[in-house]
Amino acid sequence: MPPATSTGLSGWFGAPEPAVPTLAEVPWNCSGSSLAQRPGIVATIHGQPLWRSDDARITQAADDSHAVLAAYELHGESFLRLLHGRFALAVLDTRQRRALLAVDRMGVERLCYALRGPQLVFGTSAEAVARACGAPRLRLQSLLSYLFFHMVPSADTIFEGVRKLPPAAQLTFRIGAPLTESIYWQPQFVETAPRAADFSELRQELHRALFTAVAAARPDEHCGAFLSGGLDSSTVAGYLGKVTGRRARTFSIGFGLDQYDELRYARIANAHFNCDAREYQAAPADIVAHFAAIAAAYDEPFGNASALPTLCCARLAHDNGVDHLLAGDGGDELFAGNKRYAEQLIFERYQLVPGWFRRALLEPLLSALPPALRVGVLRKGRNYVAQANTPLPDRLEIWNFLHRLGFDAVLHPEFAAAVDASQPLQHMRSAYAASGARSRLNRMLHYDWRLTLADNDLRKVGAMCELGGVRVSYPMLHPDVVDLSLRVPPRLKMRGMELRTFYKQAMTDFLPREILLKTKHGFGLPFGLWLQRSPPLAALINDNLAGLRSRRIVRAEFIDRLMRLHGEDDASYYGVMIWTLAMLEQWFREHRLAPS
């Protein structure tokens, strides 16, 4: 039987016995929102695909699956170069005894696969694929990846023998031959400085692309937008009203804490665009109420705590009659909006300081500070030296618990002996090198397309919207916007230490000045602070951590140390790892799985 999924597609392909050369038809089973079938071939696709083709046989097909079938028959596997937007697809060709799987260029949709004897099993859910292949077994190396990244990055999954396609990847399966996985699209970043006239042209193209992107989501009276008050969510909300000619319906979350709350900026955007706004104040009780449901919603352990406010926002929209939300995810990774892009420039400037001065005076001075003085600016200075002397991309994770405390101090000895502690950094280096871009900034952007967007933010938003009863679209990841971003050179994307220089200048006459000038905030959750103040939340987390102690994944003394530091030091910082560990235990319980 094909693995069952609530959304997406699933199926299997291949002879139940070793391939027989005279076999005319290959057994298969496939399910999805639609199927297109002709003698010897079947195709299905899930998502919101966009075609760049003038061939009426593709553009005027009965539905998306029939368009895939027509394109495959016309162009073979190379039809993927014509396909944009978000999608996961399968083409099963019994004539050629071949199956093709693929996901979209930005990895909005997901598709997992495994071999079950001579058959290829595939589906949207990694867990469903694993269960279709027998009793699921957890992959210990992927558990280490979860502890390091707080999710399991592609192409691995948490299950032995199951893999997921990275963005812009295709898989070809031929009966009797090895699997072949490859990348069918590679972004071509423009690195050179623009002409004086280019900014005006790029600015106009950006606005056209944003209008096209929101319109392509087909917003109707039941469509709304996430609104945090940042650049991207404000842009999407503004264009939603512009495209529909109606007041955009927006949904925002507050936390009651100034250092986390951005409702002030959301209200500025709502007033500027005359939106129909709704707000929700999240509280510790929301974590207690939804913690188990969040763990159950993900087919793999997922430790991003901002899943909770995303779920609250989605449910707020659903309760107000909205079934489709537009999200602003992707803008920071396209147009250089994450703070670490500026931080890495500081580190590069540090490397310009004469080496003899750094080695002979500055670094020994900071390293020799007594513990009592390693606080505040001095401690930050010492950490700064450590980061500056670590190459990219390794230094992007130098703050990580496993780095700071050491793998041996965190991992249970039995678990540590069963995994390769160097693998997470190797994965980072491979992803960083994959872009082919010349500039540091564009290499970092492409790196974040993989690890920040496809493996993290899009998984967070997609699963929580489904759990909240709404579907979600990402206008910032429309191909017109992505292609435009590739043509903006690094020095225009980010001038000096200023993040998103081009985008802010291009949106001067569209967004409110306060939003253009605000500092990068994010969609964080004050979990660490709430944990100190809410006894019901503390009881939930303590129970989960008690259960995790018996799993022999992390040391019991590390959990004790983590909770002590949470109470004595930076509650927000240590709260991140506490959430990650507690969510892992909750995932084990909800999915009735545990490492052997």
PDB file of N, CA and C in Angstrom, residues 427-505:
ATOM      1  N   HIS A 427      28.149  18.892   6.852  1.00  0.00           N
ATOM      2  CA  HIS A 427      26.928  19.252   6.122  1.00  0.00           C
ATOM      3  C   HIS A 427      26.896  20.753   5.846  1.00  0.00           C
ATOM      4  N   MET A 428      27.254  21.564   6.829  1.00  0.00           N
ATOM      5  CA  MET A 428      27.290  23.009   6.639  1.00  0.00           C
ATOM      6  C   MET A 428      28.256  23.399   5.530  1.00  0.00           C
ATOM      7  N   ARG A 429      29.436  22.815   5.530  1.00  0.00           N
ATOM      8  CA  ARG A 429      30.449  23.152   4.528  1.00  0.00           C
ATOM      9  C   ARG A 429      29.986  22.759   3.129  1.00  0.00           C
ATOM     10  N   SER A 430      29.331  21.613   3.028  1.00  0.00           N
ATOM     11  CA  SER A 430      28.842  21.180   1.730  1.00  0.00           C
ATOM     12  C   SER A 430      27.762  22.127   1.209  1.00  0.00           C
ATOM     13  N   ALA A 431      26.840  22.526   2.085  1.00  0.00           N
ATOM     14  CA  ALA A 431      25.775  23.441   1.673  1.00  0.00           C
ATOM     15  C   ALA A 431      26.339  24.802   1.302  1.00  0.00           C
ATOM     16  N   TYR A 432      27.355  25.246   2.022  1.00  0.00           N
ATOM     17  CA  TYR A 432      27.951  26.563   1.758  1.00  0.00           C
ATOM     18  C   TYR A 432      28.681  26.565   0.415  1.00  0.00           C
ATOM     19  N   ALA A 433      29.317  25.463   0.104  1.00  0.00           N
ATOM     20  CA  ALA A 433      30.083  25.385  -1.145  1.00  0.00           C
ATOM     21  C   ALA A 433      29.206  25.151  -2.367  1.00  0.00           C
ATOM     22  N   ALA A 434      27.940  24.794  -2.159  1.00  0.00           N
ATOM     23  CA  ALA A 434      27.093  24.370  -3.273  1.00  0.00           C
ATOM     24  C   ALA A 434      26.607  25.517  -4.143  1.00  0.00           C
ATOM     25  N   SER A 435      26.705  26.752  -3.665  1.00  0.00           N
ATOM     26  CA  SER A 435      26.121  27.865  -4.409  1.00  0.00           C
ATOM     27  C   SER A 435      26.884  28.175  -5.692  1.00  0.00           C
ATOM     28  N   GLY A 436      28.202  28.040  -5.662  1.00  0.00           N
ATOM     29  CA  GLY A 436      29.010  28.439  -6.801  1.00  0.00           C
ATOM     30  C   GLY A 436      29.186  29.936  -6.917  1.00  0.00           C
ATOM     31  N   ALA A 437      28.606  30.707  -5.980  1.00  0.00           N
ATOM     32  CA  ALA A 437      28.725  32.164  -6.026  1.00  0.00           C
ATOM     33  C   ALA A 437      30.131  32.598  -5.623  1.00  0.00           C
ATOM     34  N   ARG A 438      30.567  33.772  -6.134  1.00  0.00           N
ATOM     35  CA  ARG A 438      31.906  34.268  -5.809  1.00  0.00           C
ATOM     36  C   ARG A 438      31.929  35.054  -4.507  1.00  0.00           C
ATOM     37  N   SER A 439      30.900  35.836  -4.243  1.00  0.00           N
ATOM     38  CA  SER A 439      30.924  36.719  -3.079  1.00  0.00           C
ATOM     39  C   SER A 439      30.488  35.992  -1.817  1.00  0.00           C
ATOM     40  N   ARG A 440      31.043  36.471  -0.692  1.00  0.00           N
ATOM     41  CA  ARG A 440      30.658  35.902   0.600  1.00  0.00           C
ATOM     42  C   ARG A 440      29.154  36.052   0.829  1.00  0.00           C
ATOM     43  N   LEU A 441      28.587  37.219   0.529  1.00  0.00           N
ATOM     44  CA  LEU A 441      27.180  37.453   0.799  1.00  0.00           C
ATOM     45  C   LEU A 441      26.295  36.499   0.017  1.00  0.00           C
ATOM     46  N   ASN A 442      26.537  36.327  -1.266  1.00  0.00           N
ATOM     47  CA  ASN A 442      25.690  35.435  -2.054  1.00  0.00           C
ATOM     48  C   ASN A 442      25.860  33.975  -1.651  1.00  0.00           C
ATOM     49  N   ARG A 443      27.066  33.593  -1.224  1.00  0.00           N
ATOM     50  CA  ARG A 443      27.233  32.229  -0.714  1.00  0.00           C
ATOM     51  C   ARG A 443      26.399  32.028   0.547  1.00  0.00           C
ATOM     52  N   MET A 444      26.374  33.043   1.417  1.00  0.00           N
ATOM     53  CA  MET A 444      25.588  32.933   2.641  1.00  0.00           C
ATOM     54  C   MET A 444      24.097  32.923   2.345  1.00  0.00           C
ATOM     55  N   LEU A 445      23.666  33.722   1.378  1.00  0.00           N
ATOM     56  CA  LEU A 445      22.251  33.729   1.016  1.00  0.00           C
ATOM     57  C   LEU A 445      21.814  32.353   0.528  1.00  0.00           C
ATOM     58  N   HIS A 446      22.589  31.776  -0.377  1.00  0.00           N
ATOM     59  CA  HIS A 446      22.227  30.460  -0.902  1.00  0.00           C
ATOM     60  C   HIS A 446      22.271  29.400   0.194  1.00  0.00           C
ATOM     61  N   TYR A 447      23.238  29.498   1.082  1.00  0.00           N
ATOM     62  CA  TYR A 447      23.297  28.593   2.238  1.00  0.00           C
ATOM     63  C   TYR A 447      22.003  28.672   3.040  1.00  0.00           C
ATOM     64  N   ASP A 448      21.510  29.892   3.262  1.00  0.00           N
ATOM     65  CA  ASP A 448      20.286  30.059   4.029  1.00  0.00           C
ATOM     66  C   ASP A 448      19.045  29.619   3.261  1.00  0.00           C
ATOM     67  N   TRP A 449      19.113  29.644   1.926  1.00  0.00           N
ATOM     68  CA  TRP A 449      17.990  29.078   1.178  1.00  0.00           C
ATOM     69  C   TRP A 449      17.764  27.624   1.580  1.00  0.00           C
ATOM     70  N   ARG A 450      18.855  26.911   1.822  1.00  0.00           N
ATOM     71  CA  ARG A 450      18.772  25.505   2.189  1.00  0.00           C
ATOM     72  C   ARG A 450      18.415  25.325   3.662  1.00  0.00           C
ATOM     73  N   LEU A 451      19.274  25.824   4.550  1.00  0.00           N
ATOM     74  CA  LEU A 451      19.140  25.475   5.963  1.00  0.00           C
ATOM     75  C   LEU A 451      18.158  26.348   6.729  1.00  0.00           C
ATOM     76  N   THR A 452      18.037  27.625   6.369  1.00  0.00           N
ATOM     77  CA  THR A 452      17.123  28.502   7.096  1.00  0.00           C
ATOM     78  C   THR A 452      15.722  28.452   6.516  1.00  0.00           C
ATOM     79  N   LEU A 453      15.622  28.469   5.195  1.00  0.00           N
ATOM     80  CA  LEU A 453      14.303  28.480   4.556  1.00  0.00           C
ATOM     81  C   LEU A 453      13.740  27.060   4.394  1.00  0.00           C
ATOM     82  N   ALA A 454      14.324  26.293   3.481  1.00  0.00           N
ATOM     83  CA  ALA A 454      13.725  25.014   3.093  1.00  0.00           C
ATOM     84  C   ALA A 454      13.640  24.036   4.253  1.00  0.00           C
ATOM     85  N   ASP A 455      14.681  23.967   5.075  1.00  0.00           N
ATOM     86  CA  ASP A 455      14.714  22.973   6.139  1.00  0.00           C
ATOM     87  C   ASP A 455      14.131  23.471   7.456  1.00  0.00           C
ATOM     88  N   ASN A 456      13.843  24.771   7.553  1.00  0.00           N
ATOM     89  CA  ASN A 456      13.417  25.305   8.840  1.00  0.00           C
ATOM     90  C   ASN A 456      12.146  26.141   8.717  1.00  0.00           C
ATOM     91  N   ASP A 457      12.278  27.367   8.214  1.00  0.00           N
ATOM     92  CA  ASP A 457      11.143  28.285   8.252  1.00  0.00           C
ATOM     93  C   ASP A 457       9.935  27.781   7.459  1.00  0.00           C
ATOM     94  N   LEU A 458      10.163  27.245   6.269  1.00  0.00           N
ATOM     95  CA  LEU A 458       9.039  26.778   5.470  1.00  0.00           C
ATOM     96  C   LEU A 458       8.392  25.543   6.078  1.00  0.00           C
ATOM     97  N   ARG A 459       9.193  24.691   6.708  1.00  0.00           N
ATOM     98  CA  ARG A 459       8.615  23.542   7.401  1.00  0.00           C
ATOM     99  C   ARG A 459       7.787  24.011   8.593  1.00  0.00           C
ATOM    100  N   LYS A 460       8.305  24.997   9.317  1.00  0.00           N
ATOM    101  CA  LYS A 460       7.578  25.535  10.472  1.00  0.00           C
ATOM    102  C   LYS A 460       6.224  26.075  10.049  1.00  0.00           C
ATOM    103  N   VAL A 461       6.208  26.980   9.082  1.00  0.00           N
ATOM    104  CA  VAL A 461       4.977  27.653   8.685  1.00  0.00           C
ATOM    105  C   VAL A 461       4.002  26.680   8.026  1.00  0.00           C
ATOM    106  N   GLY A 462       4.502  25.841   7.124  1.00  0.00           N
ATOM    107  CA  GLY A 462       3.617  24.925   6.412  1.00  0.00           C
ATOM    108  C   GLY A 462       2.885  23.973   7.338  1.00  0.00           C
ATOM    109  N   ALA A 463       3.617  23.349   8.260  1.00  0.00           N
ATOM    110  CA  ALA A 463       2.990  22.378   9.162  1.00  0.00           C
ATOM    111  C   ALA A 463       2.022  23.053  10.129  1.00  0.00           C
ATOM    112  N   MET A 464       2.378  24.238  10.613  1.00  0.00           N
ATOM    113  CA  MET A 464       1.503  24.912  11.572  1.00  0.00           C
ATOM    114  C   MET A 464       0.255  25.484  10.907  1.00  0.00           C
ATOM    115  N   CYS A 465       0.366  25.901   9.666  1.00  0.00           N
ATOM    116  CA  CYS A 465      -0.830  26.348   8.956  1.00  0.00           C
ATOM    117  C   CYS A 465      -1.768  25.172   8.706  1.00  0.00           C
ATOM    118  N   GLU A 466      -1.216  24.040   8.321  1.00  0.00           N
ATOM    119  CA  GLU A 466      -2.057  22.860   8.131  1.00  0.00           C
ATOM    120  C   GLU A 466      -2.733  22.466   9.434  1.00  0.00           C
ATOM    121  N   LEU A 467      -1.979  22.493  10.535  1.00  0.00           N
ATOM    122  CA  LEU A 467      -2.557  22.169  11.836  1.00  0.00           C
ATOM    123  C   LEU A 467      -3.620  23.194  12.227  1.00  0.00           C
ATOM    124  N   GLY A 468      -3.414  24.448  11.859  1.00  0.00           N
ATOM    125  CA  GLY A 468      -4.362  25.503  12.194  1.00  0.00           C
ATOM    126  C   GLY A 468      -5.554  25.577  11.264  1.00  0.00           C
ATOM    127  N   GLY A 469      -5.588  24.763  10.219  1.00  0.00           N
ATOM    128  CA  GLY A 469      -6.750  24.712   9.342  1.00  0.00           C
ATOM    129  C   GLY A 469      -6.735  25.687   8.191  1.00  0.00           C
ATOM    130  N   VAL A 470      -5.551  26.186   7.812  1.00  0.00           N
ATOM    131  CA  VAL A 470      -5.458  27.104   6.674  1.00  0.00           C
ATOM    132  C   VAL A 470      -4.329  26.639   5.760  1.00  0.00           C
ATOM    133  N   ARG A 471      -4.388  27.062   4.506  1.00  0.00           N
ATOM    134  CA  ARG A 471      -3.267  26.827   3.606  1.00  0.00           C
ATOM    135  C   ARG A 471      -2.448  28.104   3.517  1.00  0.00           C
ATOM    136  N   VAL A 472      -1.238  27.996   3.011  1.00  0.00           N
ATOM    137  CA  VAL A 472      -0.329  29.139   3.025  1.00  0.00           C
ATOM    138  C   VAL A 472       0.376  29.279   1.686  1.00  0.00           C
ATOM    139  N   SER A 473       0.591  30.528   1.275  1.00  0.00           N
ATOM    140  CA  SER A 473       1.377  30.839   0.080  1.00  0.00           C
ATOM    141  C   SER A 473       2.494  31.794   0.469  1.00  0.00           C
ATOM    142  N   TYR A 474       3.576  31.763  -0.328  1.00  0.00           N
ATOM    143  CA  TYR A 474       4.771  32.560  -0.031  1.00  0.00           C
ATOM    144  C   TYR A 474       5.099  33.461  -1.225  1.00  0.00           C
ATOM    145  N   PRO A 475       4.480  34.635  -1.320  1.00  0.00           N
ATOM    146  CA  PRO A 475       4.726  35.504  -2.476  1.00  0.00           C
ATOM    147  C   PRO A 475       6.184  35.897  -2.660  1.00  0.00           C
ATOM    148  N   MET A 476       6.950  36.035  -1.571  1.00  0.00           N
ATOM    149  CA  MET A 476       8.346  36.431  -1.708  1.00  0.00           C
ATOM    150  C   MET A 476       9.172  35.367  -2.424  1.00  0.00           C
ATOM    151  N   LEU A 477       8.654  34.147  -2.519  1.00  0.00           N
ATOM    152  CA  LEU A 477       9.376  33.072  -3.191  1.00  0.00           C
ATOM    153  C   LEU A 477       8.837  32.794  -4.586  1.00  0.00           C
ATOM    154  N   HIS A 478       7.987  33.682  -5.076  1.00  0.00           N
ATOM    155  CA  HIS A 478       7.545  33.571  -6.467  1.00  0.00           C
ATOM    156  C   HIS A 478       8.767  33.681  -7.378  1.00  0.00           C
ATOM    157  N   PRO A 479       8.808  32.942  -8.494  1.00  0.00           N
ATOM    158  CA  PRO A 479      10.017  32.959  -9.341  1.00  0.00           C
ATOM    159  C   PRO A 479      10.387  34.339  -9.857  1.00  0.00           C
ATOM    160  N   ASP A 480       9.418  35.228 -10.088  1.00  0.00           N
ATOM    161  CA  ASP A 480       9.765  36.573 -10.549  1.00  0.00           C
ATOM    162  C   ASP A 480      10.549  37.334  -9.488  1.00  0.00           C
ATOM    163  N   VAL A 481      10.175  37.147  -8.223  1.00  0.00           N
ATOM    164  CA  VAL A 481      10.889  37.825  -7.137  1.00  0.00           C
ATOM    165  C   VAL A 481      12.265  37.202  -6.936  1.00  0.00           C
ATOM    166  N   VAL A 482      12.334  35.872  -6.975  1.00  0.00           N
ATOM    167  CA  VAL A 482      13.621  35.184  -6.820  1.00  0.00           C
ATOM    168  C   VAL A 482      14.575  35.579  -7.937  1.00  0.00           C
ATOM    169  N   ASP A 483      14.100  35.553  -9.178  1.00  0.00           N
ATOM    170  CA  ASP A 483      14.958  35.888 -10.312  1.00  0.00           C
ATOM    171  C   ASP A 483      15.444  37.335 -10.222  1.00  0.00           C
ATOM    172  N   LEU A 484      14.577  38.244  -9.790  1.00  0.00           N
ATOM    173  CA  LEU A 484      14.981  39.636  -9.627  1.00  0.00           C
ATOM    174  C   LEU A 484      16.071  39.764  -8.566  1.00  0.00           C
ATOM    175  N   SER A 485      15.933  39.024  -7.469  1.00  0.00           N
ATOM    176  CA  SER A 485      16.925  39.103  -6.391  1.00  0.00           C
ATOM    177  C   SER A 485      18.306  38.649  -6.864  1.00  0.00           C
ATOM    178  N   LEU A 486      18.349  37.682  -7.785  1.00  0.00           N
ATOM    179  CA  LEU A 486      19.630  37.192  -8.279  1.00  0.00           C
ATOM    180  C   LEU A 486      20.370  38.268  -9.066  1.00  0.00           C
ATOM    181  N   ARG A 487      19.641  39.217  -9.624  1.00  0.00           N
ATOM    182  CA  ARG A 487      20.247  40.254 -10.455  1.00  0.00           C
ATOM    183  C   ARG A 487      20.670  41.481  -9.659  1.00  0.00           C
ATOM    184  N   VAL A 488      20.363  41.495  -8.369  1.00  0.00           N
ATOM    185  CA  VAL A 488      20.813  42.603  -7.523  1.00  0.00           C
ATOM    186  C   VAL A 488      22.195  42.237  -6.976  1.00  0.00           C
ATOM    187  N   PRO A 489      23.244  42.970  -7.327  1.00  0.00           N
ATOM    188  CA  PRO A 489      24.595  42.600  -6.882  1.00  0.00           C
ATOM    189  C   PRO A 489      24.773  42.817  -5.385  1.00  0.00           C
ATOM    190  N   PRO A 490      25.757  42.148  -4.783  1.00  0.00           N
ATOM    191  CA  PRO A 490      25.935  42.206  -3.328  1.00  0.00           C
ATOM    192  C   PRO A 490      26.043  43.622  -2.777  1.00  0.00           C
ATOM    193  N   ARG A 491      26.791  44.500  -3.437  1.00  0.00           N
ATOM    194  CA  ARG A 491      26.989  45.844  -2.890  1.00  0.00           C
ATOM    195  C   ARG A 491      25.717  46.675  -2.922  1.00  0.00           C
ATOM    196  N   LEU A 492      24.746  46.269  -3.720  1.00  0.00           N
ATOM    197  CA  LEU A 492      23.466  46.965  -3.722  1.00  0.00           C
ATOM    198  C   LEU A 492      22.492  46.299  -2.753  1.00  0.00           C
ATOM    199  N   LYS A 493      22.601  44.999  -2.596  1.00  0.00           N
ATOM    200  CA  LYS A 493      21.758  44.319  -1.613  1.00  0.00           C
ATOM    201  C   LYS A 493      22.057  44.807  -0.201  1.00  0.00           C
ATOM    202  N   MET A 494      23.337  44.986   0.110  1.00  0.00           N
ATOM    203  CA  MET A 494      23.750  45.359   1.459  1.00  0.00           C
ATOM    204  C   MET A 494      24.931  46.311   1.344  1.00  0.00           C
ATOM    205  N   ARG A 495      24.697  47.573   1.643  1.00  0.00           N
ATOM    206  CA  ARG A 495      25.746  48.578   1.534  1.00  0.00           C
ATOM    207  C   ARG A 495      26.405  48.770   2.888  1.00  0.00           C
ATOM    208  N   GLY A 496      27.692  48.411   2.986  1.00  0.00           N
ATOM    209  CA  GLY A 496      28.379  48.480   4.266  1.00  0.00           C
ATOM    210  C   GLY A 496      27.731  47.542   5.260  1.00  0.00           C
ATOM    211  N   MET A 497      27.323  48.088   6.417  1.00  0.00           N
ATOM    212  CA  MET A 497      26.674  47.288   7.447  1.00  0.00           C
ATOM    213  C   MET A 497      25.154  47.370   7.370  1.00  0.00           C
ATOM    214  N   GLU A 498      24.624  48.099   6.412  1.00  0.00           N
ATOM    215  CA  GLU A 498      23.178  48.275   6.312  1.00  0.00           C
ATOM    216  C   GLU A 498      22.543  47.073   5.637  1.00  0.00           C
ATOM    217  N   LEU A 499      21.656  46.397   6.340  1.00  0.00           N
ATOM    218  CA  LEU A 499      20.960  45.249   5.790  1.00  0.00           C
ATOM    219  C   LEU A 499      19.888  45.700   4.808  1.00  0.00           C
ATOM    220  N   ARG A 500      19.692  44.949   3.751  1.00  0.00           N
ATOM    221  CA  ARG A 500      18.607  45.138   2.783  1.00  0.00           C
ATOM    222  C   ARG A 500      18.588  46.544   2.185  1.00  0.00           C
ATOM    223  N   THR A 501      19.752  47.031   1.817  1.00  0.00           N
ATOM    224  CA  THR A 501      19.845  48.388   1.272  1.00  0.00           C
ATOM    225  C   THR A 501      18.949  48.565   0.056  1.00  0.00           C
ATOM    226  N   PHE A 502      19.092  47.704  -0.926  1.00  0.00           N
ATOM    227  CA  PHE A 502      18.291  47.834  -2.146  1.00  0.00           C
ATOM    228  C   PHE A 502      16.809  47.759  -1.834  1.00  0.00           C
ATOM    229  N   TYR A 503      16.414  46.782  -1.051  1.00  0.00           N
ATOM    230  CA  TYR A 503      14.989  46.574  -0.804  1.00  0.00           C
ATOM    231  C   TYR A 503      14.377  47.780  -0.097  1.00  0.00           C
ATOM    232  N   LYS A 504      15.071  48.292   0.904  1.00  0.00           N
ATOM    233  CA  LYS A 504      14.538  49.441   1.634  1.00  0.00           C
ATOM    234  C   LYS A 504      14.417  50.664   0.726  1.00  0.00           C
ATOM    235  N   GLN A 505      15.438  50.900  -0.086  1.00  0.00           N
ATOM    236  CA  GLN A 505      15.371  52.045  -0.988  1.00  0.00           C
ATOM    237  C   GLN A 505      14.270  51.865  -2.029  1.00  0.00           C
TER     238      GLN A 505
END
